[in-house]
Structures are given as C-alpha cells and as structure tokens.
Coordinates of C-alpha atoms and ligand atoms in Angstrom, one line a residue:
X1 CA 87.2 -77.9 -62.0
X2 CA 89.5 -80.7 -62.0
X3 CA 88.2 -84.3 -62.1
X4 CA 90.0 -84.8 -58.5
X5 CA 87.2 -82.3 -57.1
X6 CA 84.2 -83.4 -59.4
X7 CA 85.3 -87.0 -57.4
X8 CA 85.2 -85.7 -54.1
X9 CA 81.8 -83.9 -54.7
X10 CA 80.3 -87.2 -56.1
X11 CA 81.5 -88.8 -52.9
X12 CA 79.6 -86.2 -50.9
X13 CA 76.5 -86.4 -53.0
X14 CA 76.6 -90.0 -52.1
X15 CA 76.5 -89.7 -48.7
X16 CA 74.1 -87.1 -48.2
X17 CA 71.3 -88.7 -50.6
X18 CA 72.5 -92.4 -50.5
X19 CA 70.5 -93.7 -47.5
X20 CA 67.3 -92.2 -48.5
X21 CA 67.4 -93.7 -51.8
X22 CA 68.6 -96.9 -50.5
X23 CA 65.5 -97.2 -48.1
X24 CA 62.7 -95.9 -50.4
X25 CA 64.2 -98.1 -53.6
X26 CA 64.6 -101.0 -51.3
X27 CA 61.2 -101.4 -50.6
X28 CA 59.3 -100.7 -53.8
X29 CA 62.2 -103.2 -55.1
X30 CA 61.8 -106.1 -53.0
X31 CA 57.9 -106.1 -53.0
X32 CA 58.3 -106.2 -56.5
X33 CA 60.4 -109.2 -56.6
X34 CA 58.4 -110.9 -54.0
X35 CA 55.2 -110.6 -56.0
X36 CA 56.8 -111.9 -59.1
X37 CA 58.1 -115.0 -57.3
X38 CA 54.2 -115.5 -56.4
X39 CA 53.1 -115.6 -60.0
X40 CA 52.2 -118.8 -61.2
X41 CA 53.3 -118.3 -64.9
X42 CA 56.7 -117.1 -63.5
X43 CA 56.9 -120.1 -61.2
X44 CA 56.0 -122.2 -64.0
X45 CA 58.9 -120.8 -66.5
X46 CA 61.2 -121.4 -63.4
X47 CA 60.4 -125.1 -63.4
X48 CA 60.4 -125.5 -67.3
X49 CA 63.8 -123.7 -67.1
X50 CA 65.1 -126.4 -64.5
X51 CA 63.9 -129.1 -66.5
X52 CA 65.0 -127.5 -69.9
X53 CA 68.6 -126.8 -68.5
X54 CA 70.2 -130.0 -70.1
X55 CA 69.2 -128.9 -73.2
X56 CA 70.3 -125.7 -72.5
X57 CA 73.7 -126.8 -72.0
X58 CA 73.7 -129.2 -75.3
X59 CA 72.8 -125.5 -77.1
X60 CA 76.0 -124.4 -75.3
X61 CA 78.3 -126.8 -76.8
X62 CA 76.2 -126.9 -80.3
X63 CA 76.9 -122.9 -80.5
X64 CA 80.9 -123.2 -79.0
X65 CA 81.5 -125.3 -81.9
X66 CA 80.5 -123.3 -84.5
X67 CA 83.9 -120.7 -84.8
X68 CA 83.0 -117.2 -84.5
X69 CA 86.8 -115.7 -84.5
X70 CA 86.8 -111.8 -84.1
X71 CA 85.1 -109.7 -86.7
X72 CA 84.0 -113.3 -88.7
X73 CA 80.9 -114.3 -86.2
X74 CA 78.6 -114.4 -89.3
X75 CA 78.3 -118.4 -89.3
X76 CA 77.7 -118.4 -85.4
X77 CA 75.1 -115.3 -86.1
X78 CA 73.0 -117.2 -88.8
X79 CA 72.7 -120.1 -86.2
X80 CA 71.2 -117.8 -83.5
X81 CA 69.2 -116.6 -86.1
X82 CA 67.5 -119.8 -87.0
X83 CA 67.1 -120.9 -83.1
X84 CA 65.3 -117.2 -82.9
X85 CA 62.9 -117.8 -85.6
X86 CA 62.5 -121.4 -84.2
X87 CA 61.6 -119.9 -80.8
X88 CA 58.8 -117.8 -82.4
X89 CA 60.4 -114.3 -82.0
X90 CA 59.1 -111.4 -84.2
X91 CA 61.0 -109.4 -86.5
X92 CA 64.2 -111.4 -86.6
X93 CA 66.7 -110.0 -88.4
X94 CA 70.5 -109.6 -89.1
X95 CA 71.6 -106.0 -89.0
X96 CA 74.6 -104.3 -90.8
X97 CA 77.2 -105.3 -87.9
X98 CA 76.4 -108.8 -87.9
X99 CA 74.0 -108.5 -84.6
X100 CA 70.9 -110.7 -84.8
X101 CA 67.8 -109.2 -83.5
X102 CA 64.2 -110.7 -82.4
X103 CA 61.8 -109.5 -80.7
X104 CA 59.2 -110.8 -77.5
X105 CA 56.5 -108.3 -77.8
X106 CA 54.8 -107.6 -74.7
X107 CA 51.3 -105.7 -74.3
X108 CA 53.2 -102.5 -74.8
X109 CA 56.1 -101.6 -77.2
X110 CA 57.8 -100.1 -73.9
X111 CA 59.7 -100.4 -71.7
X112 CA 61.7 -102.1 -74.2
X113 CA 64.4 -104.2 -72.1
X114 CA 67.5 -105.2 -74.6
X115 CA 68.6 -108.6 -73.4
X116 CA 71.6 -109.9 -75.4
X117 CA 74.8 -111.8 -75.4
X118 CA 78.1 -111.9 -77.6
X119 CA 78.8 -114.2 -80.4
X120 CA 82.4 -113.2 -80.8
X121 CA 85.1 -114.9 -79.1
X122 CA 89.1 -113.6 -78.9
X123 CA 90.3 -116.6 -80.7
X124 CA 91.5 -116.3 -84.1
X125 CA 90.6 -118.3 -87.2
X126 CA 91.4 -121.7 -87.3
X127 CA 91.6 -122.4 -83.4
X128 CA 90.2 -126.4 -82.3
X129 CA 86.5 -125.8 -80.9
X130 CA 85.5 -129.1 -80.5
X131 CA 84.4 -129.1 -77.0
X132 CA 85.5 -131.9 -74.4
X133 CA 83.3 -132.7 -71.8
X134 CA 84.4 -134.6 -68.7
X135 CA 81.5 -135.3 -66.5
X136 CA 80.4 -131.6 -65.3
X137 CA 83.2 -130.2 -66.7
X138 CA 83.4 -128.6 -70.5
X139 CA 86.5 -127.3 -72.1
X140 CA 86.7 -125.2 -75.2
X141 CA 87.8 -121.8 -76.5
X142 CA 84.8 -120.0 -75.3
X143 CA 82.8 -122.4 -74.0
X144 CA 81.7 -120.0 -70.9
X145 CA 82.6 -116.3 -72.5
X146 CA 79.9 -116.2 -74.2
X147 CA 78.3 -119.6 -75.3
X148 CA 76.8 -119.4 -71.7
X149 CA 75.3 -116.0 -72.4
X150 CA 74.1 -117.5 -75.7
X151 CA 72.7 -120.4 -74.7
X152 CA 71.2 -119.2 -71.6
X153 CA 69.5 -116.4 -73.6
X154 CA 68.0 -119.4 -75.1
X155 CA 66.8 -121.0 -72.2
X156 CA 65.0 -118.0 -70.9
X157 CA 63.2 -117.4 -73.8
X158 CA 62.0 -121.2 -74.4
X159 CA 60.9 -121.1 -70.6
X160 CA 59.1 -117.9 -71.0
X161 CA 57.6 -119.4 -74.1
X162 CA 56.8 -122.7 -72.4
X163 CA 55.1 -120.9 -69.6
X164 CA 53.1 -118.5 -71.6
X165 CA 54.5 -115.7 -69.6
X166 CA 53.1 -112.4 -70.3
X167 CA 55.3 -109.0 -70.0
X168 CA 53.7 -105.7 -70.0
X169 CA 56.8 -104.4 -71.4
X170 CA 58.7 -105.8 -74.4
X171 CA 61.8 -107.8 -74.2
X172 CA 63.9 -107.5 -77.4
X173 CA 66.9 -110.1 -78.0
X174 CA 69.9 -109.8 -79.7
X175 CA 72.8 -112.1 -80.1
X176 CA 75.6 -108.9 -80.9
X177 CA 79.3 -108.8 -82.7
X178 CA 82.4 -107.4 -81.6
X179 CA 82.4 -107.5 -78.0
X180 CA 85.6 -108.7 -77.7
X181 CA 89.2 -107.0 -77.9
X182 CA 89.8 -104.7 -81.2
X183 CA 86.3 -105.7 -81.6
X184 CA 85.6 -102.2 -79.8
X185 CA 82.0 -103.2 -78.7
X186 CA 81.1 -102.2 -82.4
X187 CA 78.0 -104.6 -82.7
X188 CA 76.1 -102.6 -79.4
X189 CA 77.4 -99.6 -80.8
X190 CA 75.9 -100.1 -84.0
X191 CA 72.8 -101.4 -81.7
X192 CA 72.3 -98.4 -80.3
X193 CA 73.3 -95.6 -82.7
X194 CA 71.3 -97.3 -85.6
X195 CA 69.6 -100.5 -85.3
X196 CA 67.6 -99.8 -82.2
X197 CA 68.3 -95.7 -81.8
X198 CA 65.8 -94.1 -79.3
X199 CA 64.3 -97.9 -78.7
X200 CA 65.9 -99.4 -75.9
X201 CA 64.7 -98.3 -72.4
X202 CA 66.7 -101.1 -70.1
X203 CA 69.6 -103.1 -70.9
X204 CA 71.3 -106.5 -69.8
X205 CA 74.1 -108.3 -71.2
X206 CA 74.8 -111.9 -70.3
X207 CA 78.5 -111.9 -70.7
X208 CA 80.7 -115.0 -69.0
X209 CA 79.3 -117.1 -66.3
X210 CA 78.4 -117.2 -62.5
X211 CA 76.0 -115.0 -61.0
X212 CA 77.7 -111.6 -61.3
X213 CA 76.0 -108.3 -61.7
X214 CA 78.0 -105.4 -63.2
X215 CA 77.1 -101.8 -62.9
X216 CA 80.3 -100.6 -63.7
X217 CA 81.5 -100.0 -67.0
X218 CA 85.5 -99.1 -67.7
X219 CA 86.2 -97.3 -70.6
X220 CA 89.1 -96.8 -73.0
X221 CA 91.1 -94.7 -75.5
X222 CA 94.1 -96.6 -77.2
X223 CA 96.0 -95.0 -79.4
X224 CA 98.7 -95.3 -81.7
X225 CA 100.8 -92.4 -82.2
X226 CA 103.4 -92.0 -85.3
X227 CA 106.3 -89.5 -85.1
X228 CA 107.6 -88.8 -89.0
X229 CA 110.5 -86.4 -89.8
X230 CA 113.0 -86.4 -92.9
X231 CA 115.5 -88.4 -91.1
X232 CA 119.2 -88.6 -91.8
X233 CA 122.8 -89.2 -90.9
X234 CA 123.5 -88.9 -87.1
X235 CA 126.4 -86.8 -87.9
X236 CA 126.4 -85.4 -91.1
X237 CA 122.6 -84.5 -90.9
X238 CA 122.7 -83.5 -87.2
X239 CA 120.8 -80.5 -86.2
X240 CA 117.4 -81.6 -87.7
X241 CA 114.6 -82.5 -85.2
X242 CA 114.4 -86.4 -84.2
X243 CA 111.0 -88.1 -83.9
X244 CA 112.1 -90.5 -81.5
X245 CA 113.3 -87.9 -79.6
X246 CA 109.9 -86.0 -79.7
X247 CA 108.0 -89.1 -78.4
X248 CA 110.6 -89.1 -75.6
X249 CA 109.5 -85.5 -74.8
X250 CA 105.8 -86.9 -75.0
X251 CA 106.6 -90.4 -72.9
X252 CA 107.9 -87.8 -70.1
X253 CA 104.7 -85.7 -70.3
X254 CA 102.4 -88.8 -70.2
X255 CA 104.3 -90.1 -67.2
X256 CA 103.6 -86.7 -65.0
X257 CA 100.0 -86.8 -65.3
X258 CA 98.0 -87.1 -62.6
X259 CA 95.0 -88.7 -62.2
X260 CA 92.1 -89.6 -59.7
X261 CA 92.5 -93.2 -58.0
X262 CA 88.6 -93.2 -57.4
X263 CA 87.0 -93.7 -59.9
X264 CA 90.7 -95.5 -60.6
X265 CA 92.0 -93.9 -63.6
X266 CA 94.7 -94.9 -65.3
X267 CA 97.2 -94.5 -68.6
X268 CA 100.2 -97.1 -69.8
X269 CA 102.3 -96.3 -73.1
X270 CA 102.5 -100.1 -73.6
X271 CA 104.7 -100.5 -76.9
X272 CA 107.2 -98.4 -78.9
X273 CA 108.9 -98.9 -81.9
X274 CA 111.0 -97.3 -85.1
X275 CA 114.4 -96.0 -86.0
X276 CA 116.8 -98.0 -88.4
X277 CA 120.2 -97.7 -87.2
X278 CA 122.2 -96.2 -84.2
X279 CA 123.8 -93.8 -86.5
X280 CA 120.6 -92.6 -88.1
X281 CA 118.5 -89.6 -86.9
X282 CA 115.2 -91.9 -87.3
X283 CA 112.4 -90.7 -89.8
X284 CA 109.6 -92.5 -88.2
X285 CA 108.7 -94.2 -84.7
X286 CA 105.7 -95.0 -82.7
X287 CA 104.1 -95.9 -79.3
X288 CA 100.8 -97.3 -78.5
X289 CA 99.0 -95.9 -75.3
X290 CA 96.3 -97.3 -73.5
X291 CA 94.1 -95.1 -70.8
X292 CA 91.2 -96.1 -69.1
X293 CA 88.4 -94.8 -66.3
X294 CA 84.8 -95.8 -65.5
X295 CA 84.5 -92.2 -64.9
X296 CA 83.4 -90.4 -68.7
X297 CA 84.6 -87.1 -67.5
X298 CA 87.7 -88.3 -66.0
X299 CA 88.3 -90.3 -68.9
X300 CA 87.6 -87.3 -71.6
X301 CA 90.1 -85.0 -69.5
X302 CA 92.9 -87.6 -69.8
X303 CA 92.3 -88.0 -73.3
X304 CA 92.5 -84.2 -73.7
X305 CA 95.7 -84.1 -71.7
X306 CA 97.1 -86.9 -73.8
X307 CA 96.5 -85.0 -77.1
X308 CA 97.9 -82.0 -76.0
X309 CA 100.9 -83.8 -74.4
X310 CA 101.8 -85.1 -77.6
X311 CA 101.1 -82.1 -79.7
X312 CA 103.3 -80.0 -77.3
X313 CA 106.3 -82.5 -77.4
X314 CA 106.2 -82.1 -81.1
X315 CA 106.3 -78.6 -81.1
X316 CA 109.1 -78.2 -78.4
X317 CA 111.0 -80.5 -80.4
X318 CA 110.8 -78.3 -83.6
X319 CA 111.2 -75.1 -81.6
X320 CA 114.3 -76.8 -80.0
X321 CA 115.9 -77.8 -83.6
X322 CA 114.9 -74.5 -85.1
X323 CA 112.2 -75.9 -87.4
X324 CA 114.9 -77.8 -89.3
X325 CA 113.6 -80.9 -90.6
X326 CA 110.3 -80.9 -88.4
X327 CA 108.6 -83.8 -87.0
X328 CA 105.1 -84.1 -87.5
X329 CA 102.8 -86.8 -85.2
X330 CA 99.8 -88.6 -86.1
X331 CA 97.2 -90.0 -83.7
X332 CA 95.5 -93.2 -84.7
X333 CA 92.5 -94.3 -82.3
X334 CA 93.0 -98.0 -82.4
X335 CA 90.2 -98.5 -79.6
X336 CA 87.4 -96.5 -78.1
X337 CA 85.2 -98.1 -75.5
X338 CA 82.9 -95.5 -73.6
X339 CA 82.8 -95.0 -70.0
X340 CA 79.9 -95.0 -67.9
X341 CA 78.1 -96.4 -64.9
X342 CA 74.7 -97.4 -63.6
X343 CA 74.5 -96.1 -60.0
X344 CA 74.2 -98.6 -57.1
X345 CA 70.6 -97.5 -55.9
X346 CA 69.3 -97.0 -59.4
X347 CA 65.8 -99.4 -59.8
X348 CA 67.8 -101.8 -62.3
X349 CA 70.5 -102.5 -60.0
X350 CA 68.5 -103.0 -56.6
X351 CA 66.2 -105.2 -58.8
X352 CA 69.3 -107.2 -60.3
X353 CA 70.4 -107.9 -56.8
X354 CA 67.3 -108.7 -55.2
X355 CA 66.5 -111.2 -57.8
X356 CA 70.2 -112.5 -57.9
X357 CA 69.9 -113.1 -53.9
X358 CA 67.2 -115.5 -54.6
X359 CA 69.7 -117.7 -56.7
X360 CA 73.0 -117.1 -54.8
X361 CA 75.0 -116.8 -51.6
X362 CA 77.3 -113.8 -52.1
X363 CA 76.0 -110.7 -54.1
X364 CA 78.2 -108.0 -54.8
X365 CA 78.4 -105.5 -57.8
X366 CA 81.5 -105.4 -60.3
X367 CA 83.0 -103.3 -62.6
X368 CA 84.4 -104.6 -65.9
X369 CA 84.4 -103.9 -69.7
X370 CA 81.6 -104.8 -71.5
X371 CA 78.7 -104.5 -74.0
X372 CA 76.8 -102.4 -71.0
X373 CA 79.4 -99.8 -71.5
X374 CA 77.5 -98.3 -74.3
X375 CA 73.9 -97.7 -73.0
X376 CA 75.8 -96.7 -69.7
X377 CA 77.4 -94.0 -71.5
X378 CA 74.3 -93.0 -72.7
X379 CA 72.6 -92.9 -69.9
X380 CA 70.0 -95.9 -70.3
X381 CA 69.8 -98.1 -67.5
X382 CA 72.1 -101.0 -68.0
X383 CA 73.7 -104.1 -66.2
X384 CA 76.0 -107.1 -66.9
X385 CA 75.2 -110.2 -65.7
X386 CA 76.7 -113.9 -65.8
X387 CA 75.1 -116.7 -67.3
X388 CA 75.0 -119.0 -64.4
X389 CA 77.5 -122.2 -63.9
X390 CA 81.4 -121.7 -63.2
X391 CA 84.2 -120.8 -65.7
X392 CA 87.6 -120.6 -65.4
X393 CA 90.8 -119.4 -67.9
X394 CA 88.0 -117.1 -70.2
X395 CA 90.3 -116.1 -73.1
X396 CA 92.6 -119.0 -73.0
X397 CA 92.4 -121.7 -74.9
X398 CA 92.1 -124.2 -71.9
X399 CA 88.9 -122.3 -70.9
X400 CA 86.4 -124.7 -69.1
X401 CA 83.3 -124.7 -67.6
X402 CA 81.4 -126.4 -64.9
X403 CA 77.8 -126.9 -65.4
X404 CA 76.8 -127.5 -61.9
X405 CA 73.5 -126.0 -61.3
X406 CA 73.6 -124.3 -64.2
X407 CA 69.6 -123.8 -64.6
X408 CA 70.4 -121.2 -61.3
X409 CA 71.9 -118.7 -64.0
X410 CA 68.7 -119.2 -66.3
X411 CA 66.3 -119.2 -63.7
X412 CA 67.7 -115.6 -62.4
X413 CA 67.9 -114.5 -66.4
X414 CA 64.1 -115.2 -66.4
X415 CA 62.9 -113.2 -63.0
X416 CA 65.1 -110.6 -64.3
X417 CA 63.9 -110.3 -67.6
X418 CA 60.5 -110.5 -66.5
X419 CA 61.0 -107.8 -63.6
X420 CA 62.4 -105.5 -65.9
X421 CA 60.1 -105.8 -68.8
X422 CA 57.4 -103.7 -66.6
Ligands
ZN501 ZN1 82.6 -112.1 -73.0

C-alpha cells in the first residue's frame, strides 16, 4: 500500500469515529477541569503563581544570562539542578546526556507526567547573553526559547509547593539538552531510551512562548551523501565512472519522488559540493538532503526511497561506464528527529485545550518539531505548550520577550500539570 492511500484511509476513520470520540471525550474532560478549578489548593496555587510571577521573570533573566550553546549546556544545567534541590524535588540528578531530573512524588508513582523545558539555545559560544530590559520587553538571545520554559517550570513547582498541592500521580520535572538543531533531541532521546525508559506515562514540554498547544511532531531525516571514485584527467582518463554524474542521477531520481500532501511530507537537496577542476573527473562530491513528515510511515517510506535512489544512481553510473573506476557512496545521517502525533481527540490534547480556554481567547492546535516528537513516536501521550508571554524573533540575536500577563502561562501550566498527574 502506498503512503497516499494510507492517508486517505486515515481521513475516513476520522470522519467515521471522530464525532463519537469528540462527544464522549469532551464531557469527561470538561468536568475534570471544572472540578479542578473549584479545588481550594489549586486556587491557592494559581494565586501564588500570580503573586510570584515577577520572581519567575527574574529567574528567566538569570537563567538566560548563563550561556547554553549547542552541546555545552552544563553550566545552565547545574543552575537548574541547584534550583530543583532548593525546591525540594526528590532524586535530583544529571544524567549522561546532561539532562537534569527531579521528582515531585504524588500519592502513587503512576501516572508519571514528565514535564520539561530545554536548556540549549541555537547560539554559539561567545554570544552576548546579557538581558536588556525596556519596561515589559526583555531582549536577549534565548530569552523566550527556552528560558521562558525553564522559568515557567520553576514557577509551577514553586506554586505547587506553596499551596501544598498533592497530586494522585507523580510529576517528574526535567531540564533537557540538545533540543535545537543538530542537538537532534538527544536529551529527550536519552530520557526515553535510558534514564526514564518505561517510566513515563504522559509528557509535556514547555517550549517557547504564548499559550500554544502543539500535538503534531514533524520528523526529519537529514543526510550527507558522499560519492567517491578514483578520478582522473577529463580527456586522458575518459571512460571512468564520475561521482558528480552519479550524484546528478541521484538528484534527478529524488526530484521525481511523489509524496503525500496530507500529512505534509517534503524532500529537499539543499547543498552540493565537490570536484577539483573543470578538466578533471572528480574523485569526490557530496550533497545534503532533508526529508520531513509528521507521519512516521510516510517518513520511513521516503527514507527507503531515498536510499534506493542513491544506490541505484551509483549502480547505473557504474554500469554506464562498464565498471571502470567505479563510484561508491556513503550516507551519513546528520540529523534524525522521529515523527509522530498525539490525536486531537486524545485525552491529553482535549484536556490541554479545555485548560487553555480558561486562560486564552484563541485556542488551536499546531505542528512543530520539538522534544515531544520522541514520546509521540513511541505512542506516549505528548504535547508541547508555550510558556506564556509573547516572544518574537526566536533563534535570532535580537530575540525579545514581552512579559505582559506572563502569569497566565504559569497558571495554565499548573492546571495542566495537576490535571494530567491523575
Ligand atoms: Zn525551543
């Protein structure tokens, strides 16, 4: 079956069963959330959050001024470890990947909600991280993405502690590494494959700003393919297979790929290089390829097509030149983010939307590539939410963050954490 027909079948299933799930799920979630909002300890936690918010913003600034370049998050991690201990979390530790973990035990070990924000930024070592404050506007690289998430998480823990909120299930908090770029979600992969393997029932990552809810994780494969042969003089050695011509065949095949538009599945040859001279058969060339989809089957199908295209291009090139000076290819994976999604009618997404409605006027679902990709791919209920406030120019040196009403982000985090830790 092609991935295209799979997509159509999925649409039919949603049409058939969607309304039924929506109806039954809606009532249950709405009641849960309303009951929670009447709970005196939760109301006390929300008041504490509002009262403490100026301190949370100070925390956001302090954390942001500790540099956390890609693969060098340790200093910021140590600070989060210190805060986790200070806030009385249990079993506080830093794992092999540099993730900082701390547990707020509930009446029972399960359900165990993993609630996290990422330590790393996209900015290289040496970037000026001093925060400039102009009224409600904070300016610094990483101030929103993800210092807001880290600070909001601290605000949630503080408010839960102050109001002595007891949850039936447990909340495990984590400040994780490697979310951005070539970090390739390495911190979260470590958490789910080793550190907390088999222990997590639900997942929230707080990433960036606003009151967003993300339930679709766009996955990706990124390759650098290197084609090699003996090379030689363009005239004197004519008759040898040519790495660049083999790569040309591969690119032509890639260009012909048919991919589903829903879920959006894409491919791109983004960079090429190689060769030494116009009058030399090259001994080496390379290309970088990016492929994405939120559907894991579509992504795997595309990945298989890609590998087949590259190998058959090389085979054809070698055959064309009767195996003289054969070309070979090696594919280096330079990026892999698993794909996945948490259905819109799942309990966790419905709860997130119900809770968000209490704090925001516009509520919708988004797709993105975040730490939640990892649990989504494993079928563990997972979402990514914004930490509140309003950010702009994430990943740019002039990133800024508006602190107006940021307490709403912290309050939403509290209700959501409590609602899911049961
Ligand atoms: Zn982020």
